[in-house]
Amino acid sequence: MKTNYSAQRELVYEVLAGTVTHPTAEWVWERCREKMPAISKATVYRNLAALVRHGRAIEVVGTFGSSHFDARVYPHNHMVCSECGVVEDSFPSKELSLALEHEVENRGYTGYGLTFNGVCEKCRAKQQDNLR
């Protein structure tokens, strides 16, 4: 599928690909404004949606329905913290990955992505500290 090139879209992708976190559209917009002050929030949202649609980014639904974005489109999963909202990459065991790939292929699908929900290590540590 052909995509229309735009300087704004390339900037949005550059910002997204330049972070190891899973930023929100708001975060991407703030970073884009550092290089292109006139870029609107709507333009960033529209271009993130286009990047997802064209397979150049992944959208991960985070805590309370917030959208986070990831330029790493190779097969991997995500963990979402219900306390602080952080989204982290997750790479399950080889056995689980093979079972999931087998299920996808047997059903005629082209891919999968899992989102695990729970409490991250930092928040668990804070909870433990609060109990002391």
CSV table of C-alpha atoms in Angstrom, one decimal, residues 6-107:
chain,number,residue,atom,x,y,z
A,6,SER,CA,5.2,14.3,4.3
A,7,ALA,CA,7.8,16.1,6.3
A,8,GLN,CA,5.4,16.0,9.3
A,9,ARG,CA,4.9,12.2,9.0
A,10,GLU,CA,8.7,11.6,8.8
A,11,LEU,CA,9.2,13.8,11.9
A,12,VAL,CA,6.5,11.9,13.8
A,13,TYR,CA,8.1,8.6,12.9
A,14,GLU,CA,11.6,9.9,13.7
A,15,VAL,CA,10.5,11.0,17.2
A,16,LEU,CA,8.7,7.7,17.8
A,17,ALA,CA,11.6,5.5,16.5
A,18,GLY,CA,14.1,7.5,18.6
A,19,THR,CA,12.7,6.4,21.9
A,20,VAL,CA,12.7,3.0,23.7
A,21,THR,CA,9.6,4.0,25.7
A,22,HIS,CA,6.1,3.6,24.4
A,23,PRO,CA,5.0,7.3,24.3
A,24,THR,CA,1.6,8.8,24.1
A,25,ALA,CA,0.6,11.0,21.2
A,26,GLU,CA,0.9,14.0,23.5
A,27,TRP,CA,4.5,13.1,24.3
A,28,VAL,CA,5.3,12.7,20.6
A,29,TRP,CA,3.6,16.1,19.8
A,30,GLU,CA,5.7,17.8,22.5
A,31,ARG,CA,9.0,16.4,21.0
A,32,CYS,CA,7.9,17.2,17.4
A,33,ARG,CA,7.3,20.8,18.4
A,34,GLU,CA,11.0,21.1,19.4
A,35,LYS,CA,11.9,20.7,15.7
A,36,MET,CA,8.8,21.9,14.0
A,37,PRO,CA,7.1,24.5,16.4
A,38,ALA,CA,4.0,24.9,14.1
A,39,ILE,CA,3.0,21.3,14.0
A,40,SER,CA,-0.4,20.8,15.4
A,41,LYS,CA,-1.6,18.1,17.8
A,42,ALA,CA,-4.2,17.0,15.2
A,43,THR,CA,-1.4,16.5,12.7
A,44,VAL,CA,0.6,14.3,15.1
A,45,TYR,CA,-2.5,12.2,15.9
A,46,ARG,CA,-3.4,11.8,12.2
A,47,ASN,CA,0.1,10.8,11.3
A,48,LEU,CA,0.4,8.3,14.2
A,49,ALA,CA,-2.8,6.7,13.0
A,50,ALA,CA,-1.4,6.6,9.4
A,51,LEU,CA,1.8,5.0,10.7
A,52,VAL,CA,-0.2,2.3,12.5
A,53,ARG,CA,-2.4,1.8,9.5
A,54,HIS,CA,0.6,1.3,7.2
A,55,GLY,CA,2.5,-1.0,9.5
A,56,ARG,CA,5.2,1.4,10.6
A,57,ALA,CA,4.0,1.6,14.2
A,58,ILE,CA,2.0,-0.3,16.7
A,59,GLU,CA,-0.7,1.2,19.0
A,60,VAL,CA,-0.9,-0.3,22.5
A,61,VAL,CA,-3.9,0.5,24.7
A,62,GLY,CA,-2.5,1.4,28.1
A,63,THR,CA,-4.0,2.1,31.5
A,64,PHE,CA,-7.5,3.8,31.4
A,65,GLY,CA,-7.6,3.4,27.6
A,66,SER,CA,-4.7,5.7,26.8
A,67,SER,CA,-3.0,5.0,23.6
A,68,HIS,CA,0.8,4.4,23.5
A,69,PHE,CA,2.8,3.9,20.3
A,70,ASP,CA,5.8,1.7,19.4
A,71,ALA,CA,7.9,1.9,16.2
A,72,ARG,CA,9.3,-1.6,16.8
A,73,VAL,CA,6.9,-3.5,14.7
A,74,TYR,CA,8.6,-6.9,14.9
A,75,PRO,CA,6.7,-9.6,16.9
A,76,HIS,CA,6.7,-8.8,20.6
A,77,ASN,CA,4.2,-8.3,23.4
A,78,HIS,CA,3.6,-5.6,26.0
A,79,MET,CA,3.1,-5.3,29.7
A,80,VAL,CA,1.0,-2.4,31.0
A,81,CYS,CA,1.2,-1.3,34.7
A,82,SER,CA,-2.1,-0.6,36.2
A,83,GLU,CA,-0.5,1.7,38.8
A,84,CYS,CA,1.8,4.1,36.9
A,85,GLY,CA,0.7,3.3,33.3
A,86,VAL,CA,4.1,2.4,32.0
A,87,VAL,CA,4.2,0.2,28.9
A,88,GLU,CA,7.1,-2.2,28.6
A,89,ASP,CA,8.1,-4.8,26.0
A,90,SER,CA,7.7,-8.4,26.9
A,91,PHE,CA,9.3,-11.4,25.3
A,92,PRO,CA,7.7,-14.6,26.5
A,93,SER,CA,9.4,-18.0,26.4
A,94,LYS,CA,10.3,-19.6,23.1
A,95,GLU,CA,7.7,-22.4,23.8
A,96,LEU,CA,4.9,-19.9,24.3
A,97,SER,CA,6.0,-17.9,21.2
A,98,LEU,CA,6.0,-21.0,19.1
A,99,ALA,CA,2.6,-22.1,20.4
A,100,LEU,CA,1.1,-18.6,19.6
A,101,GLU,CA,2.7,-18.6,16.1
A,102,HIS,CA,1.3,-22.1,15.4
A,103,GLU,CA,-2.2,-20.9,16.5
A,104,VAL,CA,-2.0,-17.8,14.3
A,105,GLU,CA,-0.9,-19.8,11.3
A,106,ASN,CA,-3.5,-22.6,11.8
A,107,ARG,CA,-6.3,-20.0,11.9
